[in-house]
Coordinates of C-alpha atoms in Angstrom, one line a residue:
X1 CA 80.1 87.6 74.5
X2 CA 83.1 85.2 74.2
X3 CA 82.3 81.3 74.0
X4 CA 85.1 81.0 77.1
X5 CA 83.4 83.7 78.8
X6 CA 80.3 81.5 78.8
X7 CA 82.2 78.6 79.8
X8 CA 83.6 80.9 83.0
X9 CA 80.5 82.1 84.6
X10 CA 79.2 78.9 86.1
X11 CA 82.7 78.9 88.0
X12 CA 82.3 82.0 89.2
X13 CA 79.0 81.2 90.3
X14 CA 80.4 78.0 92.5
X15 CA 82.4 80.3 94.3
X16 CA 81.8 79.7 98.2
X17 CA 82.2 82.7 100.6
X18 CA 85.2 80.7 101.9
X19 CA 86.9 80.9 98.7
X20 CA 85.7 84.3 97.7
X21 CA 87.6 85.6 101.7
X22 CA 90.4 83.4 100.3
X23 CA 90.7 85.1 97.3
X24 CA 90.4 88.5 98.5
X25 CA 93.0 87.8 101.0
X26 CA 95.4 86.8 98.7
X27 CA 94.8 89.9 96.2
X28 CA 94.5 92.5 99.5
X29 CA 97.9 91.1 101.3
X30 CA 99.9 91.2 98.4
X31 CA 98.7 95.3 97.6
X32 CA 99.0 96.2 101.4
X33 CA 102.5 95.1 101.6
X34 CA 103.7 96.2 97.9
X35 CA 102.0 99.7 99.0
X36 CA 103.6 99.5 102.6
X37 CA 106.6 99.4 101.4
X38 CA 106.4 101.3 98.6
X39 CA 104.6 104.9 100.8
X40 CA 107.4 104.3 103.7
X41 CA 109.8 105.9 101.8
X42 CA 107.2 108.7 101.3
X43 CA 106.6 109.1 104.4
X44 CA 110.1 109.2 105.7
X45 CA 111.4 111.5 103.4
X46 CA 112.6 113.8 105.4
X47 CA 114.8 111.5 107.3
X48 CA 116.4 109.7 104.7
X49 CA 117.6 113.2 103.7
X50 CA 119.5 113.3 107.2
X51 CA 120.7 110.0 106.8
X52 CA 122.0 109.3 103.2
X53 CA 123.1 112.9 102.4
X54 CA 125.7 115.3 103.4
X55 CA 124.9 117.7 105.6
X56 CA 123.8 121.2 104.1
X57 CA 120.6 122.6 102.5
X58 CA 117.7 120.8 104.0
X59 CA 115.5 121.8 101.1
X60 CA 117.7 120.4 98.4
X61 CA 118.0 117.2 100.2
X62 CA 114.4 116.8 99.8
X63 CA 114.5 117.4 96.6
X64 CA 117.0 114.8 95.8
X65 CA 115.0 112.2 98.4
X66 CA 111.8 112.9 96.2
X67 CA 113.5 112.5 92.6
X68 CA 114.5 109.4 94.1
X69 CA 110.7 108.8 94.8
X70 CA 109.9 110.0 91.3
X71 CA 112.6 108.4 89.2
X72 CA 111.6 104.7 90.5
X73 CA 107.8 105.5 88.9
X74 CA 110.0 105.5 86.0
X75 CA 110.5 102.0 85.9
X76 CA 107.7 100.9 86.9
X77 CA 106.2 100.4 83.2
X78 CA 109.4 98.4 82.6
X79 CA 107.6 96.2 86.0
X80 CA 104.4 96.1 84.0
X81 CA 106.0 95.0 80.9
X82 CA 107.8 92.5 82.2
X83 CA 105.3 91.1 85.0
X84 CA 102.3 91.9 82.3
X85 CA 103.8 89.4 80.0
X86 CA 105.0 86.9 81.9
X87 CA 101.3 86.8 83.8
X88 CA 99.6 86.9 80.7
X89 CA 102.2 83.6 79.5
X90 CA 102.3 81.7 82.6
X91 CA 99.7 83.2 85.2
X92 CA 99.0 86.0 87.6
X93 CA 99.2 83.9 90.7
X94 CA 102.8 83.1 90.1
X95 CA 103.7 86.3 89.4
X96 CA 102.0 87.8 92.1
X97 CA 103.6 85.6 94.4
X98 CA 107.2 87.0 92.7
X99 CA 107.0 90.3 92.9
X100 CA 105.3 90.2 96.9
X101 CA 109.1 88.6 97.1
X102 CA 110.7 91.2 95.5
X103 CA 109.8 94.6 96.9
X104 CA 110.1 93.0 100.7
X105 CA 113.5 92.2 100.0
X106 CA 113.9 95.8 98.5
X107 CA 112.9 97.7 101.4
X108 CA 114.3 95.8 103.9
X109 CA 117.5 96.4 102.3
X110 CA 117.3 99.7 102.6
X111 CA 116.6 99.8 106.7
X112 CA 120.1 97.7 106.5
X113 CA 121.7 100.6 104.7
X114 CA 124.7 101.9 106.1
X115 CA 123.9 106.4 106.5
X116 CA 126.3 108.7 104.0
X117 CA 128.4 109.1 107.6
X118 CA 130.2 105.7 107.0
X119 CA 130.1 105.0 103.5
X120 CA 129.7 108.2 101.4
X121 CA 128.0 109.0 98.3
X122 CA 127.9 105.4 97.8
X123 CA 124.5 105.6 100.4
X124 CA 122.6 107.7 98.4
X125 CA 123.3 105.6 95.4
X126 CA 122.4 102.3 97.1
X127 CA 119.0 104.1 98.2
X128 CA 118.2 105.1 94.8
X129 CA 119.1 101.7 93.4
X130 CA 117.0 99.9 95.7
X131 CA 113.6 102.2 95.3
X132 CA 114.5 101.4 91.4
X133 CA 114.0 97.5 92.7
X134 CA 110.6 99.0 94.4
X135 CA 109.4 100.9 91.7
X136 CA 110.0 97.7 89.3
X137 CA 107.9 95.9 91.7
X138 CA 105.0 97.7 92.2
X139 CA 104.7 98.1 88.5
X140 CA 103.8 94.0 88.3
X141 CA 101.2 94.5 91.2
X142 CA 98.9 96.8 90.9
X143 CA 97.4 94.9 87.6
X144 CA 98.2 91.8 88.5
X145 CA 96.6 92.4 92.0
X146 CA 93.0 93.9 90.3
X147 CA 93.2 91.4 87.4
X148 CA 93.4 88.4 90.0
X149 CA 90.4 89.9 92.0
X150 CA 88.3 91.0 88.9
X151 CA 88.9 87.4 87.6
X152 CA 87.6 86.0 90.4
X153 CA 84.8 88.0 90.8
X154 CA 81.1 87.0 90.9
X155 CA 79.2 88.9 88.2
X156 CA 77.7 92.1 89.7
X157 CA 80.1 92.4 92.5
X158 CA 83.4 93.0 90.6
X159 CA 83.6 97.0 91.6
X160 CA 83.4 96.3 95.5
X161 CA 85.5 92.8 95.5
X162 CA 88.1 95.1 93.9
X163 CA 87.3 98.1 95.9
X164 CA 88.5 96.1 98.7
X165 CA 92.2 96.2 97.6
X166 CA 92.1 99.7 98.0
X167 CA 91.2 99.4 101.1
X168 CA 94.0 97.4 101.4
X169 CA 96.7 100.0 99.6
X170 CA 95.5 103.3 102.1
X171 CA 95.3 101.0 104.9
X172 CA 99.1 100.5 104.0
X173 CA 99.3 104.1 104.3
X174 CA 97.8 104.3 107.3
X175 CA 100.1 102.0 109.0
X176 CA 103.3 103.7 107.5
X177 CA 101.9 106.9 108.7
X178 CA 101.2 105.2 112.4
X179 CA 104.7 103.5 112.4
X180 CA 106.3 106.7 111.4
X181 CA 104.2 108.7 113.9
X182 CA 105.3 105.8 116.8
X183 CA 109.1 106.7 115.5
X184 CA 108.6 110.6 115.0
X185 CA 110.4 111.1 118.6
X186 CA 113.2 109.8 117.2
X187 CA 113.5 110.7 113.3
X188 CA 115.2 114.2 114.1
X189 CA 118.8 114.7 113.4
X190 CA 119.8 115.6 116.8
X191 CA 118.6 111.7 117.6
X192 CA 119.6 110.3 115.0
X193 CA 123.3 111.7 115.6
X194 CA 122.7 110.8 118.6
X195 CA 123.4 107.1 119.6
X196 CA 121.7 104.5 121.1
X197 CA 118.0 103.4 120.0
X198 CA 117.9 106.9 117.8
X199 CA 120.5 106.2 115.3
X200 CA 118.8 103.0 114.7
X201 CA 115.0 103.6 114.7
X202 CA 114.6 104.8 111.2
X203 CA 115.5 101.5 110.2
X204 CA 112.5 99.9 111.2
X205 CA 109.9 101.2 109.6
X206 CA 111.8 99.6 106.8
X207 CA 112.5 96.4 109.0
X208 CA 108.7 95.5 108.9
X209 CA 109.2 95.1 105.6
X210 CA 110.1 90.9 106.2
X211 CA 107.9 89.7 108.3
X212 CA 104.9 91.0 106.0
X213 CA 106.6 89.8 103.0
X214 CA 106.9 86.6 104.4
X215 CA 102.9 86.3 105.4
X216 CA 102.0 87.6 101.7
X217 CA 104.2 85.0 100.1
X218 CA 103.1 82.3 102.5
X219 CA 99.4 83.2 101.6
X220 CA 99.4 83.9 97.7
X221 CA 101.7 80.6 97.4
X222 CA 98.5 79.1 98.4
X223 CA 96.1 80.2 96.0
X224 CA 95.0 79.2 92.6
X225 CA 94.8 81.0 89.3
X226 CA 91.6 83.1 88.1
X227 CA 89.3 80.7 86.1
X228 CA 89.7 83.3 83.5
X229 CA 93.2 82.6 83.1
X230 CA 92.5 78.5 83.3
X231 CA 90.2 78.3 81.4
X232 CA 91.9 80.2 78.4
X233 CA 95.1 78.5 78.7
X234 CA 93.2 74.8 78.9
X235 CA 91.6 76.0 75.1
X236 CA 95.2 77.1 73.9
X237 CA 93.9 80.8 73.6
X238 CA 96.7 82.5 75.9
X239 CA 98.7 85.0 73.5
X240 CA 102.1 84.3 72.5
X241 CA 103.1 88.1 72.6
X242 CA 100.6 89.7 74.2
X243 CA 101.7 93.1 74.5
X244 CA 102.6 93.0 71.4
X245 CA 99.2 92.0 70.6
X246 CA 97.8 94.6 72.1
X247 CA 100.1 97.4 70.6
X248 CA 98.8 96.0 67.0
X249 CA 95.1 96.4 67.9
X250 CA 93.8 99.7 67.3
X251 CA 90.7 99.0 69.8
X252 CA 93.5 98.2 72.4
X253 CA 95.8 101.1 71.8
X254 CA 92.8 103.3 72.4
X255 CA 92.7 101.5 75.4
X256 CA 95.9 101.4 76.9
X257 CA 95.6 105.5 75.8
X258 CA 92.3 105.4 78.0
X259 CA 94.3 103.5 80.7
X260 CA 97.1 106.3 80.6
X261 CA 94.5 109.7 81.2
X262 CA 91.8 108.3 83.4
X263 CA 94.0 107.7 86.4
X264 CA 95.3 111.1 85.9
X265 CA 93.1 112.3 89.3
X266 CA 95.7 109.6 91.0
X267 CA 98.0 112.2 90.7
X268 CA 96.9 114.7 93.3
X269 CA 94.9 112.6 94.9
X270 CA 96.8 109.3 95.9
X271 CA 100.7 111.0 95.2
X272 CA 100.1 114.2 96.6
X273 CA 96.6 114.2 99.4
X274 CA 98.3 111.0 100.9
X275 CA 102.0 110.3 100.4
X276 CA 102.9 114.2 100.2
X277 CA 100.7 115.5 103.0
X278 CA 103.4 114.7 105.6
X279 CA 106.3 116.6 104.2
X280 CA 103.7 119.3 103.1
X281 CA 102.4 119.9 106.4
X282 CA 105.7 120.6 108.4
X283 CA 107.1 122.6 105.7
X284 CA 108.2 126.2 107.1
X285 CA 104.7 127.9 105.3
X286 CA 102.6 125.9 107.9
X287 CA 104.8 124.5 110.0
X288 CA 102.6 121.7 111.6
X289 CA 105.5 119.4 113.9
X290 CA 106.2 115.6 112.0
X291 CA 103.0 114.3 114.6
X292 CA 100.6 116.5 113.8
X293 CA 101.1 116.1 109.8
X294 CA 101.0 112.6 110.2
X295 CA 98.0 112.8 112.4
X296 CA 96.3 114.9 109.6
X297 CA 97.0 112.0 107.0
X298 CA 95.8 109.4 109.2
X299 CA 92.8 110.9 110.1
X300 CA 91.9 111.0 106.1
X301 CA 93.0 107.7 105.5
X302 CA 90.7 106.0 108.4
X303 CA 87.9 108.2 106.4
X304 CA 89.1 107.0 102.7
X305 CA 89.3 103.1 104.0
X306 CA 85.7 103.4 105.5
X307 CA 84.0 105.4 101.9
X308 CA 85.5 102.8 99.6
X309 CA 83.9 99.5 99.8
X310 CA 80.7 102.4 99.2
X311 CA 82.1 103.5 96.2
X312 CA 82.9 100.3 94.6
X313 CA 79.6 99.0 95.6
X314 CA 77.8 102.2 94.1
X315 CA 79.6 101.4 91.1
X316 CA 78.3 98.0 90.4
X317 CA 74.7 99.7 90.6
X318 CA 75.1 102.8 88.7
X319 CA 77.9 102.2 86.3
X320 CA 82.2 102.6 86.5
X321 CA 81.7 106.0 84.5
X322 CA 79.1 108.1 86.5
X323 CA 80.8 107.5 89.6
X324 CA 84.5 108.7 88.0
X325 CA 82.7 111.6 86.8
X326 CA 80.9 112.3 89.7
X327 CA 83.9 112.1 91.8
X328 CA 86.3 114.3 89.7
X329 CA 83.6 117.0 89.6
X330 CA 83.6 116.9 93.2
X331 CA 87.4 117.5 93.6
X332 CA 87.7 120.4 90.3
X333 CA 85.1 122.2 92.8
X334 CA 85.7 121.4 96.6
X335 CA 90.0 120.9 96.0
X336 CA 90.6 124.8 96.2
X337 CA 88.4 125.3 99.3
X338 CA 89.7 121.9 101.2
X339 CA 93.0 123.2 100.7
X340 CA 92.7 126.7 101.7
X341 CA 91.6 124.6 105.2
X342 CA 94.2 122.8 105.6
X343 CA 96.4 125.9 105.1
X344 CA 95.1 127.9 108.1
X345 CA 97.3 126.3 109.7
X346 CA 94.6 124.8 112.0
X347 CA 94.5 121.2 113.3
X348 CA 90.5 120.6 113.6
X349 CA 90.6 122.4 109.8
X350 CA 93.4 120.5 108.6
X351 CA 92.1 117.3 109.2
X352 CA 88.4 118.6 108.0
X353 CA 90.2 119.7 104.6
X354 CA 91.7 117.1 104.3
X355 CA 88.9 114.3 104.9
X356 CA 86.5 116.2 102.9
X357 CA 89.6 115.4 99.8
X358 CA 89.3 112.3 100.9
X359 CA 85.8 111.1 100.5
X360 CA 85.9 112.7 97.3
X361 CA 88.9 110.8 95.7
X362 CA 87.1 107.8 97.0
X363 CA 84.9 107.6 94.2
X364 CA 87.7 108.1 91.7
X365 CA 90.3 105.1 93.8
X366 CA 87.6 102.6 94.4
X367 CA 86.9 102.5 90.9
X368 CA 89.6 103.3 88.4
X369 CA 91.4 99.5 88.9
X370 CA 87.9 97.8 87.7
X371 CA 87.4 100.3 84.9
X372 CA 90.7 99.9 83.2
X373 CA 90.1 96.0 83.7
X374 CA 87.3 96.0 82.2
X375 CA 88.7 97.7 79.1
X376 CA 90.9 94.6 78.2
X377 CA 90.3 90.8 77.8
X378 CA 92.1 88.1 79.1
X379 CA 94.4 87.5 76.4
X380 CA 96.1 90.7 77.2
X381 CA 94.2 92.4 79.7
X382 CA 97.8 92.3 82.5
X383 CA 100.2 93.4 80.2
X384 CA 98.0 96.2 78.6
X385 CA 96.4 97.5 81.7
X386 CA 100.0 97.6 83.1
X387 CA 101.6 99.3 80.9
X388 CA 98.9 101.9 80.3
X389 CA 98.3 102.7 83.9
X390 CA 101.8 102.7 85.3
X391 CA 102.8 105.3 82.6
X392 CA 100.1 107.5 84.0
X393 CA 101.7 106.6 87.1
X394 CA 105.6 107.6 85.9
X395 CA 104.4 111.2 84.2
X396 CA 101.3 112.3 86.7
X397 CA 102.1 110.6 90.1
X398 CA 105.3 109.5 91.5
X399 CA 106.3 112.9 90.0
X400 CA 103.9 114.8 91.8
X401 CA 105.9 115.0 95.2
X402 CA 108.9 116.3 93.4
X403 CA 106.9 119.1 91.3
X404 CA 105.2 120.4 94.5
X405 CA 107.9 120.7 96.8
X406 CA 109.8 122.5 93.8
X407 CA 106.7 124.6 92.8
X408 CA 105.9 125.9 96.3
X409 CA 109.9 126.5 97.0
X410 CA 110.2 128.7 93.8
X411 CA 106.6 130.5 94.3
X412 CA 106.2 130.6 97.7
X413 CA 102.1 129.5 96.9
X414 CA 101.2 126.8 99.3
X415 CA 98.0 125.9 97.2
X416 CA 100.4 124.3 94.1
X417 CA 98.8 120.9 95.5
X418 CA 95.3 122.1 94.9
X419 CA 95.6 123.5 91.7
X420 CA 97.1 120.3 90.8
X421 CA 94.2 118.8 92.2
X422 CA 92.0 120.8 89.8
X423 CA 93.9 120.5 86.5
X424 CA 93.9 116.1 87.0
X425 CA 90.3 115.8 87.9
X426 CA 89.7 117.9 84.7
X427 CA 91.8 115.4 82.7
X428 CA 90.0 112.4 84.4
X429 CA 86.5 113.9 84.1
X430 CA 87.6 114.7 80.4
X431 CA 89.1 111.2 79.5
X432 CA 86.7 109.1 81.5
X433 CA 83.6 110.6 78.9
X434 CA 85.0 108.9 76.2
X435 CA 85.0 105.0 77.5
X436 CA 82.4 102.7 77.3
X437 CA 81.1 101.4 80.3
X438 CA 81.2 97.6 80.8
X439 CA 80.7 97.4 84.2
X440 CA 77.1 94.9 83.5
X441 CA 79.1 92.9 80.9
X442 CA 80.7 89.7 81.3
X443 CA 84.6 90.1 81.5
X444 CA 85.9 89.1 77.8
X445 CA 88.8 86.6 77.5
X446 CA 89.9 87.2 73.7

């Protein structure tokens, strides 16, 4: 144990539950509007495909809507980089207030959009430059968001204070899948072509977007750094390079590599149960109308927000590692049978499917974020935990959507998703045996 870490604890311990709520707030705010705005476009896939490109195969405008979706994960390590470094230079608070900033201004600009009727192939260019700007900006949160909150942290209580931004990140789902469901009426191409309220109502699920971004900013401007943080830069330990640091350390390249495969179960499970599960619903194999998917979805998400905070509290008890395993065993069994559920076509079985998926990725989602923090110390845990984890997030997640809706076009086999499902919880369960477990350690600072 580090001498700063000793130094740290007694903060931690002054913590007052005012603070701690304050704190959590300011973490939770920040990942519910970042993951607002970053599942809408999800979500509304289908839609934008009206809008911003020319009329002909439906199908292939999916396609191109979702290698929109995919091809922003792919700079979201250039967000982590970028965000990782400057957090781990000059703190996460600041940068957490920047990139809150950023991705509101993204996705509001792309409810301002003008469709491909008035302006041409320059839409679909805007739209892909402007989930670039999203993808950039969710690539600074999600580590600066769990570093803040694990930083803050009492000792013993660091799983379920983080657990409670993903809480935060479904219920972000669940209100982009409400707020799409409250605009469904109106998202079909004979509205939208229209006039009147119909040609305008796909903008504002996008819309939203400012006055959340504006409470986000408003309350992390507010907060102070992590004591972590404070306390190394007051001792003049804060890295001058610290990816590069990290890259030059073989314990924290094995790290980063640990970072990269563990959240490989995020793949089918956050990219493809949650984000997907609209589109995949009303495709022509089941053919479930645009409410009833997204009533499927929200019914899984109410049941993933409630088995969370669980989870992340089960974890400070029994360890990061046992739970992981525990729940990627779960899904390589029960993914195959929850899906063959939801493909019956059935509402009550859909929605049974696809909760019973969701309890089980809840012990994989409530935990990953605290495991991978725990893996790095202060000197370079953002940029390192960053890069590692939004990598995993470019090759096994934001690329998932795209690969199923190609996969199930070309083979006509609606259970792609859950053998995707059972190959990524066999990577996690695989990669997650290998780490050490520090969930009863102090969190180290160099």
């Amino acid at each position: 144990m580090s001498t700063s870490t000793n130094a740290v604890a007694p903060q931690h311990d002054r913590l007052t539950a005012k603070q701690t709520r304050k704190v959590v707030t300011a973490g939770c705010v920040g990942i519910f509007v970042e993951l607002y705005d970053n599942g809408i476009f999800a979500f509304m896939a289908g839609t934008l495909a009206l809008v911003f490109l020319a009329p002909g195969n439906p199908d292939n405008a999916l396609l191109f809507v979702f290698a929109g979706y995919a091809v922003s994960f792919f700079v979201r390590p250039l967000g982590a980089i970028v965000c990782g470094y400057l957090g781990d230079r000059i703190g996460r608070q600041k940068l957490l207030v920047f990139v809150i900033m950023l991705i509101s201004i993204a996705t509001a600009g792309i409810g301002l959009l003008p469709p491909y009727a008035a302006i041409g192939i320059a839409a679909p260019i805007l739209l892909v430059l402007l989930r670039l700007v999203q993808g950039f900006s969710v690539g600074g949160e999600a580590a600066g968001a769990m570093t803040f909150l694990a930083e803050h942290a009492p000792e013993g209580k660091r799983g379920v204070i983080t657990s409670y931004a993903q809480i935060a990140s479904f219920a972000a789902l669940l209100t982009g899948t409400m707020v799409a469901f409250s605009m469904s009426p109106w998202l079909t191409q004979a509205a939208i072509e229209g006039g009147g309220f119909g040609s305008f109502a796909w903008r504002i699920p996008f819309l939203v977007a400012i006055p959340m971004g504006i409470i986000g900013w408003y309350i992390r401007k507010a907060i102070s750094d992590t004591p972590n943080f404070q306390k190394l830069k007051e001792e003049g330990g804060l890295s001058k390079n610290p990816l590069k640091e990290a890259l030059a350390s073989p314990v924290h390249r094995r790290a980063m590599l640990l970072a990269l495969f563990i959240p490989l179960m995020n793949g089918s499970g956050y990219y493809v149960l949650f984000s997907y599960m609209p589109t995949f619903l009303k495709g022509k194999q089941l053919n479930f109308t645009i409410g009833e998917a997204l009533l499927v979805t929200a019914c899984s998400l109410v049941v993933i927000c409630i088995a969370i905070p669980f989870m992340g509290a089960l974890s400070d008890r029994l360890g990061r590692k046992k739970v992981i395993a525990g729940s990627a065993i779960a899904m390589a069994v029960l993914g195959i049978p929850s899906y063959a559920l939801i493909a019956t076509g059935q509402m009550g079985l859909a929605i049974l499917g696809a909760c019973i998926m969701a309890v089980v990725f809840a012990g994989h989602t409530a935990v990953i974020h605290i495991l991978l923090v725990e893996l790095f110390p202060t000197r370079v845990r953002y940029s390192a935990y960053g890069v590692g984890y939004n990598i995993s997030s470019a090759l096994f997640g934001g690329t998932a959507p795209l690969l199923m809706t190609w996969l199930i076009a070309e083979t006509n086999n609606i259970y792609m998703p859950a053998f995707y499902a059972v190959i990524t919880a066999l990577g996690t369960l695989a990669a997650v045996s290998t780490v050490k477990d520090r969930a009863h350690e102090p969190l180290r600072d160099a």
